[in-house]
Amino acid sequence: MGGSLAWTLKDRQACQQVTGVARRLETVKLAVEWGVVDHATTDLDSAIREADIVVLATPVRTIIEMLPRVGRLAKPGCMVLDLGSTKTQIIHAMEKLPERVQPVGGHPMCGKESSGLEVAETDLYQNRVFVLTPLERTSAEALNLAQDLVRALGSRPLLLDAQRHDRLAAASSHLPYLLSCGLMAAAEELAQEDSVLWELTASGFRDTSRLSASDVDVMLDILITNREAVLEAVGTYSTQLQHLIALLEAHDERALARALGTARDRRRRLFS
Amino acid sequence: MGGSLAWTLKDRQACQQVTGVARRLETVKLAVEWGVVDHATTDLDSAIREADIVVLATPVRTIIEMLPRVGRLAKPGCMVLDLGSTKTQIIHAMEKLPERVQPVGGHPMCGKESSGLEVAETDLYQNRVFVLTPLERTSAEALNLAQDLVRALGSRPLLLDAQRHDRLAAASSHLPYLLSCGLMAAAEELAQEDSVLWELTASGFRDTSRLSASDVDVMLDILITNREAVLEAVGTYSTQLQHLIALLEAHDERALARALGTARDRRRRLFS
C-alpha cells in the first residue's frame, strides 16, 4: 500500500520529492532502482524531520507506536496521514500529537492480498474510495491538502467520523474475513471425518473462503483494534443467519424464498 | 448444465445421437440451429421411449416428479442418470423405478451462476469431479457406462454413497451459500442505519457475498431437499465461528492467531 502510494505520487509528479522509508536496506535500494521513490532511506527519524507530509503505511498498532516519534520530530505544519485499516484507536493516539503537526486519519479501500514493494503498482488507487477521518483539531488547510493528495492518487475522498468508519468497516470487511475463517474451520472439522470433502470444493467454496487466506498478522491487528465493532457486526450477522436457518427448520419455504430473494436482489444491484 | 452436457457429448462424438428435450419450441429450434444437439423436441415422452441413456438436468424436485414417467416409458436396459445437486431424495425415488431400467445418481461439480442454452459450453465439464451415486440395484454394466459417459465429458468420476455426497455438499456448497446470504442480510440491516456501508464494500465483500446472487429457486430446491445435512453443517460452522469470536472477546490473541493461521494454511494449500 505504501509502495503503491509513493510510486503513484511520483509517477504523477504530485509531490516535489517522494522519500521512502523501509526497515531493510535491500528494499531501500530496490525502491530507488525501480523508480518507486525519488529517495529512500532506513533512517526514519531524518525522513520525518524533512517531510511536509508524513504517510504512515504499517499495521494499526505499529502506527500507534510510531506516532509519538513523529510528534517529536516533525516540522511545524507537517501533515501526518496514515493508511491504517481501523481508525478509532489511531485517531485517539493522534489527538496526543503536539499542536504544531496536523494529523488526519486515512483508509484507502484498495486492499491487496500480498504486500511489499514487489507487488506495488501505480493504478492501485485508481477509482477507489479513500476514507479520511479528520480530528476536531485538524485544520481546514490540512484537510484540503489530504483531499488533494487523495485525488492526486486517483481516489475519491470520503470524510467519515472514525467510529463510523470502524463500524462500517467491521461489517464490510472484518466480518467477511471472520465468516471465511469460520467456513474453513468448519470444513476442516468435517474433513477430519471425511477428507473427500476437499474434492468437492468448487468455485463457490473458493470465493467464499478466499479471505481466510489473508495475512494473519494484518487481520489480527485489525480485529484487536476494532474489537467492539467487530463483535457487534458478528452479532447482527449471527441473528440474520439464525433467521434463515429457522425458516429452513420450520419448512417455511415461502418466507425463506423471500429472504433469499432480498439478499440476491441487493447483491445483484451492488455488483452489477 | 444439460445444454453443455449434450453439446460436449455431440462435439466429442461420444454418442450415436444426442436428443435434447426442452419445454419451449424456441429453445428446441435454437439447440438444433446452434448444433448443440443432433435432434431436439418438446415431446418428452417420445424422447424417453427412444433413448438408451436418459439424462435428467432439472432442479431436484422436478427430477423426482419426472422419474415415474421415465419409469413408465423407458426402454428395457435404459440407463437413467440425473444431474441433481442433492442425491438422497433422488436415489430414494430412483429405487421405485421398474426393474428394467438402470438408475444412477450424478452430480457434476461444475456449477454456473446462470443457466440456459445461451450459456452452454463444451468445456464446462473439463477436469471436473463428477460424483456418481449408484443404487444397490445398479448393475456393474450400467455403472461402467455412467463412468464412460463422465470420462467422455472430460470429468473424473467419483463414486459416493448418496447420503455421504449430501453431507459433503452441504459443507462445501450449501453452507457457503447460506453464509453469503447471511452476510448480505446483515449488511442490509446495517445499511438501513447507514447506507455509506455500500461505498465501503471492496473485493473481500464482493467475493464473500458472491453466492448470495445465485438463482433462488435452484438454491431453495437444494436447501429443502438436503435440509438435515445443511442444518448439521450450519451447526458445525456456528460452533467454529463462535469459537473464534470467544477468543476475540477474551483478548486471547495468541490462540486467535493460531486458529486464524490454521484456516489460512488450509485455504492456501487447497487453492494454490
Coordinates of C-alpha atoms in Angstrom, one line a residue:
Chain A
M1 CA 0.0 0.0 0.0
G2 CA 2.8 2.4 0.9
G3 CA 4.9 1.4 -2.1
S4 CA 2.0 1.9 -4.4
L5 CA 1.1 5.2 -2.9
A6 CA 4.7 6.5 -3.2
W7 CA 5.0 5.3 -6.8
T8 CA 1.7 6.8 -7.9
L9 CA 2.6 10.2 -6.4
K10 CA 6.0 10.1 -8.1
D11 CA 4.6 8.8 -11.3
R12 CA 2.1 11.7 -11.4
Q13 CA 4.6 14.2 -10.2
A14 CA 2.2 15.2 -7.4
C15 CA 5.0 16.0 -4.9
Q16 CA 8.3 17.8 -5.1
Q17 CA 10.0 14.8 -3.7
V18 CA 8.8 11.4 -2.5
T19 CA 11.0 9.7 0.1
G20 CA 10.5 6.1 1.1
V21 CA 11.4 4.7 4.5
A22 CA 12.0 0.9 4.8
R23 CA 13.4 -1.3 7.5
R24 CA 15.6 -3.3 5.2
L25 CA 18.5 -1.8 3.1
E26 CA 17.6 -4.1 0.3
T27 CA 14.1 -2.6 0.0
V28 CA 15.6 0.9 0.1
K29 CA 17.9 0.0 -2.8
L30 CA 15.2 -1.6 -4.9
A31 CA 12.8 1.3 -4.3
V32 CA 15.3 3.7 -5.8
E33 CA 16.4 1.4 -8.6
W34 CA 12.8 0.7 -9.7
G35 CA 12.0 4.4 -9.5
V36 CA 9.2 3.9 -7.0
V37 CA 10.5 6.8 -5.0
D38 CA 12.9 9.8 -5.6
H39 CA 14.9 9.0 -2.5
A40 CA 14.9 6.2 0.1
T41 CA 16.4 5.5 3.5
T42 CA 16.3 3.2 6.5
D43 CA 16.6 6.3 8.7
L44 CA 13.0 7.0 9.8
D45 CA 14.0 10.0 12.1
S46 CA 15.7 12.1 9.4
A47 CA 12.9 11.3 6.9
I48 CA 10.3 12.6 9.4
R49 CA 12.4 15.7 10.1
E50 CA 12.5 16.7 6.4
A51 CA 8.9 15.9 5.4
D52 CA 6.0 18.2 4.8
I53 CA 3.7 15.2 4.7
V54 CA 4.3 12.0 6.6
V55 CA 2.3 9.0 5.4
L56 CA 2.4 6.0 7.8
A57 CA 1.7 2.7 6.0
T58 CA 2.1 0.0 8.6
P59 CA -0.3 -2.2 10.6
V60 CA -2.5 -0.2 13.0
R61 CA -0.7 -0.9 16.2
T62 CA 2.7 -0.1 14.6
I63 CA 1.2 3.3 13.5
I64 CA 0.1 3.9 17.1
E65 CA 3.6 3.1 18.4
M66 CA 5.2 5.4 15.8
L67 CA 3.0 8.4 16.4
P68 CA 4.9 9.9 19.4
R69 CA 8.1 9.7 17.5
V70 CA 6.5 11.5 14.6
G71 CA 5.2 14.1 17.0
R72 CA 8.7 14.7 18.4
L73 CA 10.5 15.0 15.1
A74 CA 8.0 16.5 12.6
K75 CA 8.4 20.0 11.2
P76 CA 5.9 22.7 12.2
G77 CA 2.8 22.4 10.0
C78 CA 3.6 18.8 8.9
M79 CA 0.6 16.8 7.9
V80 CA 0.5 13.3 9.3
L81 CA -1.7 10.8 7.4
D82 CA -1.9 7.1 8.0
L83 CA -3.3 4.2 5.9
G84 CA -4.4 2.0 8.9
S85 CA -7.4 -0.2 8.4
T86 CA -9.1 0.8 11.7
K87 CA -9.3 4.4 12.7
T88 CA -10.7 5.0 16.3
Q89 CA -7.5 4.0 18.2
I90 CA -5.3 5.8 15.7
I91 CA -7.3 9.0 16.0
H92 CA -7.1 8.7 19.7
A93 CA -3.3 8.4 19.5
M94 CA -3.2 11.3 17.0
E95 CA -5.1 13.5 19.5
K96 CA -2.0 13.4 21.7
L97 CA 0.3 14.8 18.9
P98 CA 1.8 18.2 19.6
E99 CA -0.1 21.2 18.3
R100 CA 2.4 22.0 15.5
V101 CA 1.5 18.9 13.5
Q102 CA -1.7 18.3 11.5
P103 CA -3.0 14.7 11.8
V104 CA -5.6 13.2 9.6
G105 CA -6.7 9.5 9.6
G106 CA -6.9 7.7 6.3
H107 CA -8.1 4.4 4.9
P108 CA -8.0 3.6 1.2
M109 CA -10.4 0.9 0.1
C110 CA -7.9 -1.0 -2.0
G111 CA -6.6 -3.9 -0.1
K112 CA -4.2 -6.4 -1.7
E113 CA -3.7 -10.0 -0.6
S114 CA 0.0 -9.6 -0.7
S115 CA 2.1 -6.7 0.4
G116 CA 5.6 -5.5 -0.2
L117 CA 7.5 -3.5 -2.9
E118 CA 7.3 -6.4 -5.3
V119 CA 3.6 -6.0 -5.7
A120 CA 3.5 -2.2 -5.8
E121 CA 1.5 -0.7 -8.7
T122 CA 0.6 2.8 -10.0
D123 CA -3.1 2.0 -10.5
L124 CA -4.0 0.5 -7.2
Y125 CA -5.7 3.7 -6.0
Q126 CA -7.4 4.4 -9.3
N127 CA -11.2 5.0 -8.8
R128 CA -11.2 3.8 -5.2
V129 CA -12.9 5.3 -2.2
F130 CA -10.3 6.7 0.2
V131 CA -11.8 7.4 3.6
L132 CA -10.4 10.4 5.5
T133 CA -11.2 10.7 9.2
P134 CA -10.2 14.2 10.4
L135 CA -9.8 15.1 14.0
E136 CA -11.6 18.0 15.6
R137 CA -8.2 19.8 15.7
T138 CA -7.4 19.1 12.0
S139 CA -7.3 22.5 10.2
A140 CA -9.3 23.1 7.0
E141 CA -5.9 23.6 5.2
A142 CA -4.6 20.2 6.3
L143 CA -7.9 18.5 5.4
N144 CA -7.8 20.2 2.0
L145 CA -4.2 19.0 1.5
A146 CA -5.2 15.5 2.4
Q147 CA -8.1 15.5 -0.1
D148 CA -5.8 16.9 -2.8
L149 CA -3.4 14.1 -2.1
V150 CA -6.2 11.5 -2.3
R151 CA -7.4 13.0 -5.6
A152 CA -3.8 13.0 -6.9
L153 CA -3.8 9.3 -6.4
G154 CA -6.9 8.9 -8.5
S155 CA -9.1 8.1 -5.5
R156 CA -12.3 9.7 -4.2
P157 CA -12.1 11.2 -0.7
L158 CA -14.9 10.2 1.7
L159 CA -14.9 12.1 5.0
L160 CA -16.1 10.0 7.9
D161 CA -16.0 10.0 11.7
A162 CA -13.5 7.4 12.9
Q163 CA -16.0 5.4 14.9
R164 CA -18.5 5.4 12.0
H165 CA -15.7 4.2 9.7
D166 CA -14.8 1.4 12.0
R167 CA -18.4 0.3 12.4
L168 CA -18.9 0.2 8.6
A169 CA -15.5 -1.5 8.0
A170 CA -16.4 -4.1 10.6
A171 CA -19.5 -5.1 8.6
S172 CA -18.0 -4.7 5.1
S173 CA -14.6 -6.1 5.6
H174 CA -13.8 -7.7 9.0
L175 CA -17.0 -9.7 9.3
P176 CA -16.5 -11.3 5.8
Y177 CA -13.0 -12.3 6.9
L178 CA -14.3 -14.0 10.1
L179 CA -17.0 -15.8 8.1
S180 CA -14.5 -17.0 5.7
C181 CA -12.3 -18.3 8.5
G182 CA -15.3 -19.9 10.2
L183 CA -16.1 -21.7 6.9
M184 CA -12.6 -23.1 6.6
A185 CA -12.6 -24.2 10.3
A186 CA -16.0 -26.0 9.8
A187 CA -14.7 -27.6 6.6
E188 CA -11.5 -28.7 8.4
E189 CA -13.6 -30.3 11.1
L190 CA -15.8 -32.2 8.7
A191 CA -12.9 -33.2 6.5
Q192 CA -11.2 -34.8 9.5
E193 CA -14.1 -37.3 9.4
D194 CA -14.2 -37.4 5.6
S195 CA -11.4 -35.9 3.6
V196 CA -13.3 -36.4 0.3
L197 CA -14.8 -33.0 1.2
W198 CA -11.7 -31.3 -0.4
E199 CA -12.6 -32.9 -3.7
L200 CA -16.0 -31.3 -3.8
T201 CA -14.9 -27.7 -3.2
A202 CA -15.8 -25.8 -6.3
S203 CA -15.8 -22.1 -7.2
G204 CA -18.5 -21.2 -4.6
F205 CA -16.4 -22.5 -1.8
R206 CA -13.3 -21.0 -3.3
D207 CA -14.7 -17.5 -3.4
T208 CA -16.5 -17.6 0.0
S209 CA -13.3 -18.9 1.7
R210 CA -10.9 -16.6 -0.2
L211 CA -10.4 -14.0 2.6
S212 CA -9.3 -16.7 5.1
A213 CA -6.0 -16.8 3.2
S214 CA -5.3 -13.2 4.2
D215 CA -2.2 -12.3 6.2
V216 CA -3.0 -13.3 9.8
D217 CA -0.8 -10.6 11.4
V218 CA -2.5 -7.8 9.5
M219 CA -6.0 -9.2 10.2
L220 CA -5.3 -9.9 13.8
D221 CA -4.2 -6.3 14.2
I222 CA -7.4 -5.1 12.7
L223 CA -9.7 -7.4 14.7
I224 CA -8.0 -6.5 18.0
T225 CA -8.1 -2.7 17.3
N226 CA -11.7 -2.9 16.2
R227 CA -12.9 -5.5 18.7
E228 CA -16.2 -3.9 19.8
A229 CA -17.5 -3.0 16.3
V230 CA -16.4 -6.5 15.0
L231 CA -18.3 -8.2 17.8
E232 CA -21.4 -6.1 17.1
A233 CA -21.3 -6.9 13.4
V234 CA -20.9 -10.6 14.1
G235 CA -23.9 -10.4 16.4
T236 CA -26.0 -8.8 13.7
Y237 CA -24.8 -11.5 11.2
S238 CA -25.5 -14.4 13.6
T239 CA -29.0 -13.2 14.2
Q240 CA -29.6 -12.9 10.4
L241 CA -28.2 -16.3 9.7
Q242 CA -30.2 -17.8 12.5
H243 CA -33.3 -16.3 11.0
L244 CA -32.6 -18.0 7.7
I245 CA -31.9 -21.3 9.4
A246 CA -35.1 -21.1 11.5
L247 CA -37.1 -20.7 8.3
L248 CA -35.5 -23.8 6.8
E249 CA -36.1 -25.7 10.1
A250 CA -39.7 -24.7 10.0
H251 CA -40.2 -25.7 6.4
D252 CA -41.4 -22.2 5.7
E253 CA -40.3 -22.3 2.0
R254 CA -42.2 -19.1 1.1
A255 CA -40.6 -16.9 3.7
L256 CA -37.2 -18.5 3.1
A257 CA -37.6 -17.7 -0.7
R258 CA -38.4 -14.1 0.2
A259 CA -35.4 -13.7 2.5
L260 CA -33.0 -15.3 0.0
G261 CA -34.5 -13.2 -2.8
T262 CA -33.9 -10.0 -0.9
A263 CA -30.2 -11.0 -0.5
R264 CA -30.0 -11.9 -4.2
D265 CA -31.5 -8.6 -5.3
R266 CA -29.3 -6.5 -3.1
R267 CA -26.1 -8.4 -4.2
R268 CA -27.0 -8.0 -7.9
R269 CA -27.7 -4.3 -7.5
L270 CA -24.5 -3.8 -5.6
F271 CA -22.2 -5.5 -8.1
S272 CA -23.9 -5.3 -11.5
Chain B
M1 CA -25.7 -27.9 -17.3
G2 CA -27.9 -30.1 -19.6
G3 CA -27.1 -28.0 -22.7
S4 CA -23.4 -28.1 -22.0
L5 CA -23.6 -31.9 -21.4
A6 CA -25.4 -32.5 -24.7
W7 CA -23.1 -30.2 -26.6
T8 CA -20.0 -31.8 -25.2
L9 CA -21.2 -35.3 -26.0
K10 CA -22.1 -34.3 -29.5
D11 CA -18.9 -32.3 -30.0
R12 CA -16.8 -35.3 -28.9
Q13 CA -19.0 -37.8 -30.9
A14 CA -19.4 -39.8 -27.8
C15 CA -23.0 -40.9 -28.6
Q16 CA -24.7 -42.1 -31.8
Q17 CA -27.3 -39.4 -31.4
V18 CA -27.9 -36.7 -28.8
T19 CA -31.5 -35.6 -28.4
G20 CA -32.4 -32.5 -26.4
V21 CA -35.8 -32.1 -24.8
A22 CA -36.9 -28.6 -23.9
R23 CA -40.2 -27.1 -22.8
R24 CA -40.1 -24.1 -25.2
L25 CA -40.2 -24.6 -29.0
E26 CA -37.8 -21.7 -29.4
T27 CA -35.1 -23.5 -27.3
V28 CA -35.7 -26.6 -29.4
K29 CA -35.1 -24.6 -32.6
L30 CA -32.0 -22.9 -31.3
A31 CA -30.4 -26.1 -29.9
V32 CA -30.6 -27.6 -33.4
E33 CA -29.6 -24.4 -35.2
W34 CA -26.5 -24.0 -32.9
G35 CA -25.6 -27.7 -33.3
V36 CA -25.8 -28.3 -29.5
V37 CA -27.8 -31.5 -30.2
D38 CA -28.4 -33.8 -33.2
H39 CA -32.1 -33.6 -32.7
A40 CA -34.5 -31.7 -30.3
T41 CA -38.1 -31.9 -29.3
T42 CA -40.6 -30.7 -26.8
D43 CA -42.1 -34.2 -26.7
L44 CA -40.5 -35.7 -23.5
D45 CA -42.4 -39.0 -23.8
S46 CA -41.2 -39.9 -27.3
A47 CA -37.6 -38.8 -26.4
I48 CA -37.7 -41.1 -23.3
R49 CA -39.1 -44.0 -25.3
E50 CA -36.3 -43.9 -27.9
A51 CA -33.3 -43.3 -25.5
D52 CA -30.6 -45.7 -24.4
I53 CA -29.5 -43.2 -21.8
V54 CA -31.8 -40.6 -20.2
V55 CA -30.1 -37.7 -18.5
L56 CA -32.3 -35.5 -16.3
A57 CA -31.0 -32.0 -15.9
T58 CA -33.6 -30.1 -13.9
P59 CA -33.9 -29.0 -10.3
V60 CA -34.0 -31.8 -7.8
R61 CA -37.7 -31.8 -7.1
T62 CA -38.6 -31.7 -10.8
I63 CA -36.3 -34.8 -11.3
I64 CA -38.2 -36.6 -8.6
E65 CA -41.5 -35.7 -10.2
M66 CA -40.3 -36.9 -13.6
L67 CA -38.9 -40.2 -12.5
P68 CA -42.2 -42.2 -12.5
R69 CA -42.8 -41.1 -16.1
V70 CA -39.3 -42.1 -17.1
G71 CA -40.0 -45.5 -15.4
R72 CA -43.2 -46.0 -17.4
L73 CA -41.8 -45.1 -20.8
A74 CA -38.1 -46.1 -20.8
K75 CA -36.8 -49.0 -23.0
P76 CA -35.6 -52.2 -21.2
G77 CA -31.9 -51.6 -20.1
C78 CA -32.2 -47.8 -20.4
M79 CA -29.7 -46.0 -18.1
V80 CA -31.3 -43.1 -16.2
L81 CA -28.8 -40.6 -14.9
D82 CA -29.6 -37.2 -13.3
L83 CA -27.5 -34.1 -12.6
G84 CA -29.4 -33.0 -9.4
S85 CA -27.4 -31.2 -6.8
T86 CA -28.6 -33.3 -3.9
K87 CA -28.8 -37.0 -4.1
T88 CA -30.5 -38.8 -1.2
Q89 CA -34.1 -38.0 -2.1
I90 CA -33.5 -38.7 -5.8
I91 CA -31.9 -42.0 -5.1
H92 CA -34.9 -42.8 -2.9
A93 CA -37.2 -42.0 -5.8
M94 CA -35.0 -44.0 -8.2
E95 CA -35.4 -47.1 -6.1
K96 CA -39.0 -47.2 -7.1
L97 CA -38.2 -47.4 -10.8
P98 CA -39.2 -50.6 -12.6
E99 CA -36.5 -53.3 -12.7
R100 CA -35.9 -52.9 -16.4
V101 CA -34.3 -49.5 -16.1
Q102 CA -30.8 -48.8 -14.6
P103 CA -30.7 -45.7 -12.5
V104 CA -27.5 -43.9 -11.4
G105 CA -27.4 -40.7 -9.4
G106 CA -25.0 -38.0 -10.7
H107 CA -23.7 -34.6 -9.6
P108 CA -21.0 -32.8 -11.7
M109 CA -19.0 -30.2 -9.7
C110 CA -19.3 -27.5 -12.3
G111 CA -22.0 -25.1 -11.3
K112 CA -22.6 -21.9 -13.3
E113 CA -24.3 -18.8 -12.0
S114 CA -26.6 -18.6 -15.0
S115 CA -28.4 -21.4 -16.8
G116 CA -30.0 -21.9 -20.2
L117 CA -28.9 -22.8 -23.7
E118 CA -27.3 -19.3 -24.1
V119 CA -24.5 -20.1 -21.7
A120 CA -23.9 -23.7 -22.8
E121 CA -20.2 -24.5 -23.4
T122 CA -18.2 -27.6 -24.4
D123 CA -15.5 -27.2 -21.7
L124 CA -17.7 -26.9 -18.7
Y125 CA -17.1 -30.5 -17.7
Q126 CA -13.4 -30.4 -18.4
N127 CA -11.2 -31.6 -15.5
R128 CA -14.1 -31.6 -13.1
V129 CA -15.1 -34.1 -10.4
F130 CA -18.4 -35.8 -11.4
V131 CA -19.9 -37.6 -8.4
L132 CA -21.8 -40.8 -9.2
T133 CA -24.1 -42.2 -6.6
P134 CA -25.1 -45.8 -7.7
L135 CA -28.0 -47.6 -6.1
E136 CA -27.7 -51.1 -4.6
R137 CA -29.6 -52.3 -7.7
T138 CA -27.4 -50.5 -10.2
S139 CA -25.7 -53.2 -12.4
A140 CA -21.9 -53.1 -13.0
E141 CA -22.6 -52.6 -16.7
A142 CA -24.7 -49.5 -16.0
L143 CA -22.2 -48.1 -13.6
N144 CA -19.4 -48.7 -16.2
L145 CA -21.5 -46.9 -18.8
A146 CA -22.1 -44.0 -16.5
Q147 CA -18.4 -43.7 -15.8
D148 CA -17.6 -43.9 -19.5
L149 CA -20.0 -41.1 -20.1
V150 CA -18.4 -39.0 -17.4
R151 CA -15.0 -39.6 -18.8
A152 CA -16.3 -38.7 -22.3
L153 CA -17.3 -35.3 -20.9
G154 CA -13.7 -34.8 -19.7
S155 CA -14.7 -35.2 -16.0
R156 CA -13.4 -37.6 -13.3
P157 CA -16.0 -40.0 -11.9
L158 CA -16.1 -40.1 -8.1
L159 CA -18.3 -42.9 -6.6
L160 CA -20.0 -41.9 -3.4
D161 CA -22.9 -43.0 -1.3
A162 CA -25.8 -40.5 -1.7
Q163 CA -26.0 -39.6 1.9
R164 CA -22.3 -39.1 2.1
H165 CA -22.4 -36.9 -1.0
D166 CA -25.2 -34.8 0.5
R167 CA -23.3 -34.3 3.8
L168 CA -20.2 -33.2 2.0
A169 CA -22.1 -31.0 -0.5
A170 CA -23.9 -29.3 2.5
A171 CA -20.5 -28.3 3.8
S172 CA -18.7 -27.4 0.6
S173 CA -21.6 -25.8 -1.3
H174 CA -24.9 -25.2 0.6
L175 CA -23.2 -23.8 3.7
P176 CA -21.2 -21.2 1.8
Y177 CA -24.4 -20.1 0.0
L178 CA -26.2 -19.5 3.3
L179 CA -23.2 -17.7 4.8
S180 CA -23.2 -15.4 1.8
C181 CA -26.9 -14.7 2.2
G182 CA -26.5 -14.1 5.9
L183 CA -23.7 -11.6 5.2
M184 CA -25.9 -9.7 2.7
A185 CA -28.8 -9.7 5.2
A186 CA -26.5 -8.3 7.9
A187 CA -25.1 -5.7 5.6
E188 CA -28.7 -4.7 4.5
E189 CA -29.7 -4.3 8.2
L190 CA -26.7 -2.1 9.0
A191 CA -27.0 -0.2 5.8
Q192 CA -30.6 0.8 6.8
E193 CA -29.0 2.8 9.6
D194 CA -26.0 4.0 7.5
S195 CA -26.1 3.5 3.7
V196 CA -22.5 4.6 3.3
L197 CA -21.8 1.0 4.0
W198 CA -22.3 0.2 0.3
E199 CA -19.4 2.6 -0.6
L200 CA -17.0 0.6 1.6
T201 CA -17.7 -2.8 0.1
A202 CA -14.4 -3.8 -1.7
S203 CA -13.2 -7.1 -3.2
G204 CA -13.4 -9.0 0.0
F205 CA -17.1 -8.3 0.5
R206 CA -17.7 -8.9 -3.2
D207 CA -16.2 -12.4 -3.2
T208 CA -17.7 -13.5 0.2
S209 CA -21.1 -12.3 -0.9
R210 CA -21.0 -13.7 -4.4
L211 CA -23.0 -16.8 -3.9
S212 CA -26.0 -14.9 -2.5
A213 CA -26.6 -13.7 -6.1
S214 CA -27.4 -17.3 -7.1
D215 CA -30.7 -18.4 -8.5
V216 CA -33.1 -18.6 -5.5
D217 CA -35.4 -21.3 -7.0
V218 CA -32.4 -23.6 -7.6
M219 CA -30.9 -23.0 -4.2
L220 CA -34.2 -23.3 -2.4
D221 CA -34.7 -26.7 -4.1
I222 CA -31.3 -27.7 -2.8
L223 CA -31.8 -26.5 0.7
I224 CA -35.2 -28.1 1.1
T225 CA -34.1 -31.5 -0.3
N226 CA -30.9 -31.5 1.9
R227 CA -32.4 -29.9 5.0
E228 CA -30.9 -32.2 7.6
A229 CA -27.4 -32.2 6.3
V230 CA -27.5 -28.4 5.8
L231 CA -28.7 -27.8 9.3
E232 CA -25.9 -30.0 10.6
A233 CA -23.2 -28.2 8.5
V234 CA -24.5 -24.8 9.8
G235 CA -24.3 -26.1 13.3
T236 CA -20.7 -27.1 12.9
Y237 CA -20.0 -23.7 11.3
S238 CA -21.7 -21.7 14.0
T239 CA -19.7 -23.5 16.7
Q240 CA -16.5 -22.8 14.9
L241 CA -17.3 -19.1 14.3
Q242 CA -18.4 -18.8 18.0
H243 CA -15.0 -20.2 19.0
L244 CA -13.2 -17.5 17.0
I245 CA -15.4 -14.8 18.5
A246 CA -14.9 -16.1 22.0
L247 CA -11.1 -15.8 21.6
L248 CA -11.6 -12.2 20.3
E249 CA -13.9 -11.4 23.2
A250 CA -11.4 -12.9 25.7
H251 CA -8.5 -10.9 24.2
D252 CA -6.7 -14.2 23.7
E253 CA -4.6 -13.0 20.8
R254 CA -2.2 -16.0 20.7
A255 CA -5.0 -18.6 20.4
L256 CA -6.8 -16.5 17.9
A257 CA -3.7 -16.2 15.8
R258 CA -3.3 -19.9 15.9
A259 CA -6.9 -20.6 14.8
L260 CA -6.8 -18.0 12.0
G261 CA -3.4 -19.4 10.9
T262 CA -4.8 -22.9 10.6
A263 CA -7.6 -21.6 8.4
R264 CA -5.1 -19.6 6.3
D265 CA -2.8 -22.6 5.8
R266 CA -5.6 -24.9 4.8
R267 CA -7.0 -22.4 2.3
R268 CA -3.6 -21.7 0.8
R269 CA -3.0 -25.5 0.4
L270 CA -6.4 -26.1 -1.1
F271 CA -6.3 -23.4 -3.8
S272 CA -2.6 -22.8 -4.5

